[in-house]
Coordinates of C-alpha atoms in Angstrom, one line a residue:
D12 CA -90.0 -16.4 -29.3
K13 CA -90.8 -16.7 -33.0
V14 CA -88.8 -18.6 -35.6
L15 CA -89.5 -18.6 -39.3
L16 CA -87.9 -21.3 -41.5
R17 CA -88.3 -20.8 -45.2
R18 CA -87.5 -23.2 -48.0
Q19 CA -84.7 -22.0 -50.3
G20 CA -83.8 -24.3 -53.1
D21 CA -83.1 -27.8 -51.7
T22 CA -82.8 -26.7 -48.1
Y23 CA -84.2 -24.2 -45.6
V24 CA -83.0 -20.9 -44.1
V25 CA -83.7 -19.1 -40.9
T26 CA -85.2 -15.7 -41.9
N27 CA -84.7 -14.4 -38.3
K28 CA -81.0 -14.7 -38.9
G29 CA -80.5 -13.1 -42.3
N30 CA -81.5 -16.4 -44.1
Y31 CA -78.7 -18.4 -42.5
P32 CA -78.8 -22.1 -43.6
V33 CA -80.6 -24.4 -41.3
D34 CA -79.4 -27.7 -39.7
V35 CA -81.6 -30.0 -41.8
K36 CA -81.7 -32.6 -39.0
Q37 CA -83.5 -30.0 -36.7
V38 CA -86.2 -29.4 -39.4
N39 CA -86.7 -33.1 -39.9
D40 CA -87.0 -33.5 -36.1
L41 CA -89.6 -30.7 -35.9
I42 CA -91.8 -32.4 -38.6
T43 CA -91.4 -35.8 -37.0
N44 CA -92.4 -34.5 -33.6
C45 CA -95.6 -33.1 -35.1
L46 CA -96.4 -36.3 -36.9
D47 CA -95.8 -38.4 -33.8
I48 CA -98.5 -36.6 -31.7
Q49 CA -101.2 -39.2 -30.8
T50 CA -104.5 -38.2 -29.2
S51 CA -106.2 -40.3 -26.5
E52 CA -109.6 -38.5 -26.3
L53 CA -111.6 -35.6 -27.7
Y54 CA -112.0 -33.1 -24.8
S55 CA -114.0 -30.2 -26.3
S56 CA -115.4 -29.0 -29.6
N57 CA -116.4 -25.6 -28.3
A58 CA -114.2 -22.7 -29.3
E59 CA -115.1 -20.8 -26.2
N60 CA -113.0 -23.3 -24.2
H61 CA -109.8 -22.6 -26.1
E62 CA -108.7 -19.8 -23.9
L63 CA -109.3 -21.7 -20.7
L64 CA -107.3 -24.7 -22.0
E65 CA -104.6 -22.3 -23.3
C66 CA -105.2 -23.5 -26.8
T67 CA -105.2 -20.0 -28.4
E68 CA -102.2 -18.6 -30.3
E69 CA -101.8 -16.0 -27.6
K70 CA -101.7 -18.4 -24.6
A71 CA -100.4 -21.6 -26.1
K72 CA -97.2 -23.2 -25.1
N73 CA -96.2 -23.9 -28.7
V74 CA -97.7 -22.9 -32.1
I75 CA -96.3 -24.6 -35.2
K76 CA -97.6 -23.6 -38.6
F77 CA -96.8 -25.1 -42.0
L78 CA -97.3 -22.5 -44.8
K79 CA -97.5 -22.8 -48.5
G80 CA -95.3 -20.6 -50.8
D81 CA -97.8 -17.8 -50.8
S82 CA -98.0 -18.0 -47.0
E83 CA -101.4 -19.7 -47.1
L84 CA -101.9 -22.1 -44.1
L85 CA -101.3 -25.7 -45.0
T86 CA -101.8 -27.1 -41.5
G87 CA -100.6 -26.3 -37.9
I88 CA -100.6 -27.5 -34.3
I89 CA -101.4 -25.7 -31.1
V90 CA -100.1 -27.1 -27.8
G91 CA -102.0 -25.9 -24.8
K92 CA -101.6 -26.4 -21.1
S93 CA -101.3 -29.7 -19.2
K94 CA -104.2 -31.4 -17.6
D95 CA -104.5 -31.5 -13.8
E96 CA -102.2 -34.0 -12.1
G97 CA -100.2 -34.4 -15.3
Q98 CA -102.8 -36.5 -17.1
G99 CA -101.9 -35.3 -20.6
T100 CA -101.7 -32.1 -22.6
Y101 CA -104.4 -30.3 -24.6
V102 CA -103.7 -30.0 -28.3
R103 CA -105.6 -28.9 -31.4
L104 CA -105.1 -28.3 -35.1
V105 CA -104.9 -24.6 -36.0
A106 CA -107.9 -24.7 -38.3
S107 CA -110.1 -26.8 -36.0
D108 CA -112.1 -26.1 -32.9
D109 CA -111.7 -29.7 -31.6
V110 CA -109.3 -29.9 -28.6
Y111 CA -107.8 -33.3 -27.9
V112 CA -105.7 -34.8 -25.1
T113 CA -102.4 -36.3 -25.9
Q114 CA -100.5 -38.3 -23.3
K115 CA -97.1 -37.4 -24.7
A116 CA -96.7 -33.8 -26.0
P117 CA -93.3 -33.3 -27.7
W118 CA -90.8 -30.6 -26.8
F119 CA -90.3 -28.1 -29.5
R120 CA -87.2 -25.9 -30.0
T121 CA -88.1 -22.2 -30.0
Q122 CA -84.9 -20.3 -30.6
A123 CA -83.7 -19.3 -34.0
T124 CA -80.2 -20.7 -33.2
D125 CA -81.8 -24.0 -32.3
Y126 CA -82.2 -24.7 -36.0
I127 CA -78.7 -23.7 -37.0
E128 CA -75.5 -25.9 -37.0
Q129 CA -73.5 -23.8 -34.5
E130 CA -70.2 -25.6 -34.9
L131 CA -67.9 -23.6 -37.1
V132 CA -64.7 -25.7 -37.1
A133 CA -63.8 -29.1 -35.6
E134 CA -60.2 -29.9 -36.3
N135 CA -57.9 -32.3 -34.4
A136 CA -55.1 -30.4 -32.6
D137 CA -52.6 -33.1 -33.8
D138 CA -53.3 -32.0 -37.4
V139 CA -52.3 -28.4 -36.6
Q140 CA -49.0 -27.5 -38.3
L141 CA -48.8 -23.7 -37.6
V142 CA -50.7 -21.0 -35.7
Q143 CA -50.2 -17.3 -36.1
V144 CA -51.8 -14.9 -33.6
K145 CA -52.1 -11.2 -33.7
T146 CA -53.8 -9.7 -30.6
G147 CA -53.3 -6.1 -29.6
D148 CA -49.6 -5.4 -29.8
D149 CA -48.6 -9.1 -29.7
T150 CA -47.8 -11.1 -32.9
Y151 CA -46.4 -14.6 -32.5
T152 CA -46.2 -17.9 -34.4
L153 CA -46.4 -21.4 -33.0
K154 CA -45.0 -24.2 -35.2
R155 CA -45.0 -28.0 -34.9
S156 CA -41.6 -29.3 -34.1
E157 CA -39.8 -31.5 -36.7
E158 CA -40.6 -34.5 -34.6
G159 CA -44.2 -33.5 -34.7
D160 CA -44.9 -34.0 -31.0
A161 CA -44.5 -30.5 -29.6
L162 CA -45.1 -26.8 -30.4
E163 CA -42.3 -24.3 -30.7
L164 CA -42.4 -20.6 -30.6
E165 CA -40.6 -18.7 -33.3
N166 CA -38.1 -16.1 -31.9
M167 CA -38.3 -17.4 -28.4
P168 CA -37.1 -14.6 -26.0
A169 CA -33.9 -15.4 -24.0
G170 CA -34.5 -17.0 -20.7
K171 CA -38.1 -18.1 -21.5
K172 CA -39.9 -21.3 -22.4
L173 CA -43.4 -22.2 -23.4
R174 CA -46.0 -23.2 -21.0
D175 CA -47.3 -26.5 -22.4
N176 CA -50.9 -26.1 -21.3
E177 CA -51.3 -22.5 -22.5
S178 CA -49.6 -23.1 -25.9
Q179 CA -51.7 -26.3 -26.4
S180 CA -54.9 -24.4 -25.7
V181 CA -54.0 -22.1 -28.6
A182 CA -53.5 -25.2 -30.9
N183 CA -56.8 -26.6 -29.6
A184 CA -58.8 -23.4 -30.4
L185 CA -60.3 -24.9 -33.5
S186 CA -60.9 -28.4 -32.0
S187 CA -64.6 -27.6 -31.4
L188 CA -65.2 -23.9 -32.3
R189 CA -68.9 -23.0 -31.9
F190 CA -70.8 -19.7 -32.1
D191 CA -73.5 -18.3 -29.9
D192 CA -75.1 -16.1 -32.5
V193 CA -74.8 -15.0 -36.2
Q194 CA -75.7 -12.0 -38.3
M195 CA -75.1 -10.9 -41.9
G196 CA -72.1 -8.6 -42.2
P197 CA -70.7 -6.0 -42.3
V198 CA -71.5 -4.9 -38.8
K199 CA -71.1 -1.2 -38.0
D200 CA -68.5 -0.1 -35.4
L201 CA -66.8 -3.5 -35.3
A202 CA -63.0 -3.3 -36.0
F203 CA -61.6 -6.7 -36.8
S204 CA -58.1 -5.9 -35.8
D205 CA -57.0 -9.2 -34.2
V206 CA -56.2 -12.2 -36.4
F207 CA -56.0 -16.0 -35.7
I208 CA -54.5 -18.1 -38.5
C209 CA -54.3 -21.9 -38.3
Q210 CA -52.6 -24.1 -41.0
L211 CA -53.3 -27.8 -41.0
K212 CA -50.9 -30.5 -42.2
S213 CA -53.3 -31.1 -45.1
G214 CA -52.6 -27.6 -46.4
V215 CA -56.0 -26.1 -45.4
V216 CA -55.5 -22.6 -43.8
Y217 CA -58.2 -21.1 -41.6
K218 CA -58.3 -17.3 -40.9
L219 CA -60.4 -15.7 -38.3
A220 CA -60.6 -11.9 -38.0
L221 CA -61.7 -10.9 -34.5
A222 CA -63.3 -7.9 -33.0
K223 CA -64.5 -7.0 -29.4
A224 CA -67.4 -4.9 -28.3
D225 CA -69.4 -4.8 -25.1
D226 CA -67.5 -7.8 -23.6
K227 CA -68.4 -9.9 -26.6
T228 CA -66.1 -11.3 -29.3
Y229 CA -67.1 -11.4 -33.0
A230 CA -65.4 -13.2 -35.8
T231 CA -65.4 -13.4 -39.6
C232 CA -64.1 -16.7 -41.0
S233 CA -62.4 -17.7 -44.3
A234 CA -60.3 -20.6 -45.6
E235 CA -58.0 -21.4 -48.4
Y236 CA -55.7 -24.2 -49.5
K237 CA -51.9 -23.6 -49.5
G238 CA -50.6 -27.2 -49.7
K239 CA -49.1 -29.3 -52.5
K240 CA -50.8 -29.3 -55.9
A241 CA -52.1 -32.5 -57.4
T242 CA -50.7 -32.9 -61.0
I243 CA -52.4 -35.2 -63.5
D244 CA -50.2 -36.8 -66.1
P245 CA -52.3 -38.9 -68.6
S246 CA -49.2 -40.6 -69.8
K247 CA -48.3 -41.9 -66.4
V248 CA -49.9 -44.7 -64.3
D249 CA -49.9 -43.6 -60.7
S250 CA -49.3 -46.1 -57.9
E251 CA -51.9 -46.7 -55.3
E252 CA -50.0 -44.6 -52.8
E253 CA -49.8 -41.7 -55.3
L254 CA -53.5 -41.9 -56.0
K255 CA -54.3 -41.7 -52.3
A256 CA -52.0 -38.7 -51.9
K257 CA -53.7 -36.9 -54.8
E258 CA -57.1 -37.8 -53.4
A259 CA -56.2 -36.3 -50.1
I260 CA -55.1 -33.1 -51.8
L261 CA -58.3 -32.8 -53.8
K262 CA -60.4 -33.4 -50.6
A263 CA -58.5 -30.7 -48.7
Q264 CA -59.0 -28.2 -51.6
E265 CA -62.7 -29.0 -51.7
K266 CA -62.9 -28.6 -47.9
A267 CA -61.4 -25.1 -48.1
V268 CA -63.7 -24.0 -50.9
K269 CA -66.9 -25.2 -49.2
F270 CA -65.9 -23.5 -45.9
Q271 CA -65.2 -20.3 -47.7
E272 CA -68.6 -20.4 -49.5
R273 CA -70.5 -21.3 -46.4
H274 CA -69.1 -18.6 -44.1
K275 CA -68.3 -15.7 -46.4
G276 CA -70.1 -12.5 -45.3
W277 CA -71.3 -13.8 -41.9
V278 CA -70.3 -12.4 -38.5
Y279 CA -70.3 -14.8 -35.6
E280 CA -70.5 -14.2 -31.9
I281 CA -67.9 -16.4 -30.3
P282 CA -68.3 -17.6 -26.6
S283 CA -65.8 -16.1 -24.2
W284 CA -64.2 -19.4 -23.2
K285 CA -63.2 -20.0 -26.9
S286 CA -62.3 -16.4 -27.7
E287 CA -59.6 -16.5 -24.9
A288 CA -57.7 -19.2 -26.8
L289 CA -58.1 -17.4 -30.1
G290 CA -56.6 -14.2 -28.7
K291 CA -54.3 -15.3 -26.0
P292 CA -51.5 -12.7 -25.4
L293 CA -47.9 -13.9 -25.6
Y294 CA -47.0 -13.3 -22.0
D295 CA -49.6 -16.0 -21.0
L296 CA -47.7 -18.5 -23.1
L297 CA -44.2 -17.9 -21.5
E298 CA -42.5 -18.6 -18.3
D299 CA -39.0 -18.3 -17.0
L300 CA -36.5 -21.0 -17.6
P301 CA -35.3 -22.6 -14.3
Q302 CA -32.1 -21.1 -12.9
P303 CA -29.1 -23.3 -12.5
D304 CA -28.0 -24.1 -9.0
S305 CA -25.2 -21.9 -7.6
P306 CA -21.8 -23.6 -7.6
V307 CA -20.4 -24.7 -4.2
D308 CA -17.1 -23.3 -3.0
V309 CA -15.1 -26.3 -1.9
N310 CA -12.7 -24.2 0.2
V311 CA -15.5 -23.1 2.5
P312 CA -15.6 -25.3 5.6
T313 CA -18.8 -27.2 5.9
V314 CA -18.3 -28.0 9.6
L315 CA -18.0 -25.1 12.0
D316 CA -16.1 -25.9 15.1
G317 CA -15.5 -22.4 16.4
I318 CA -16.9 -21.6 19.8
D319 CA -18.0 -18.3 21.2
G320 CA -17.3 -16.5 18.0
A321 CA -13.9 -18.1 17.4
A322 CA -12.9 -18.8 13.9
P323 CA -13.4 -22.4 12.8
T324 CA -10.3 -24.5 12.2
A325 CA -9.7 -27.1 9.6
G326 CA -9.4 -30.6 11.0
P327 CA -6.5 -33.0 10.1
A328 CA -6.5 -34.3 6.6
V329 CA -7.6 -37.9 6.2
V330 CA -6.1 -39.7 3.3
P331 CA -6.4 -43.4 2.6
D332 CA -3.2 -45.4 2.2
A333 CA -2.5 -47.8 -0.6
N334 CA -4.5 -50.5 1.2
G335 CA -7.6 -48.4 1.7
A336 CA -6.9 -47.7 5.5
D337 CA -7.1 -44.1 6.7
Q338 CA -3.9 -42.4 7.7

């Protein structure tokens, strides 16, 4: 595995993934892990021993190089094999023949996606106001009830009701939406025919266009703001409540703009357990209403006293008198 991180402006990008922005924390951790390596002894200064100790670039467990802008080597670390009986690990600098022993060799991430923030969206399901889904021939809309504590299906079919767990899973689809992989779009032969739209109470609207190929689900993401507008009147002094409301609107607008800028043009591979919620068919959300009990015919005797096939006969009527005694 080989990962190349390149500085771009104030941050880094992963060149292996079309220059996708890195998770800065992972870069900081990488540098810190290198700086924290402490050696306990000099084991060998003979380059002929490098292969035996697996301290060559071909055999090493990890090779980390820091390069200048012109790709000239600044410094680097090679992590070799462990000593017998776990008594440390062999390490050396890339430009040095000296091999040292360190008692605590750090673990380095080696996948390109390890250096990427893989969370696309993280929204609270309680903040979801409306969800629209188009998958195959199905198109349906779930809306928050006026009381705000339940989801309702627009144009509910007669004799049906929502399955709470299934409908809630659709509303939860953006609660922690992560991706497995990413590439720069457009991608040939991917038809993004399915759509998942989620509108929050804040006015932020997320739209995911979905495509399937080889049992994998791919998505493009966008966002826009469709809520109330914040009006500024210099001649009016707003109350504290009005200022907070306008601040919330501006933050929601900024959130949508940043999301759009970050994800525009990228195609994400969505894990199967999340793609199921994004493209759940309508029949999975519905179940039959319970049928009412059949009415009881009061004229049908409930005690059969017929014997050997004889028709049952009605017993004498028992009617209480005015004092409550049976007659």
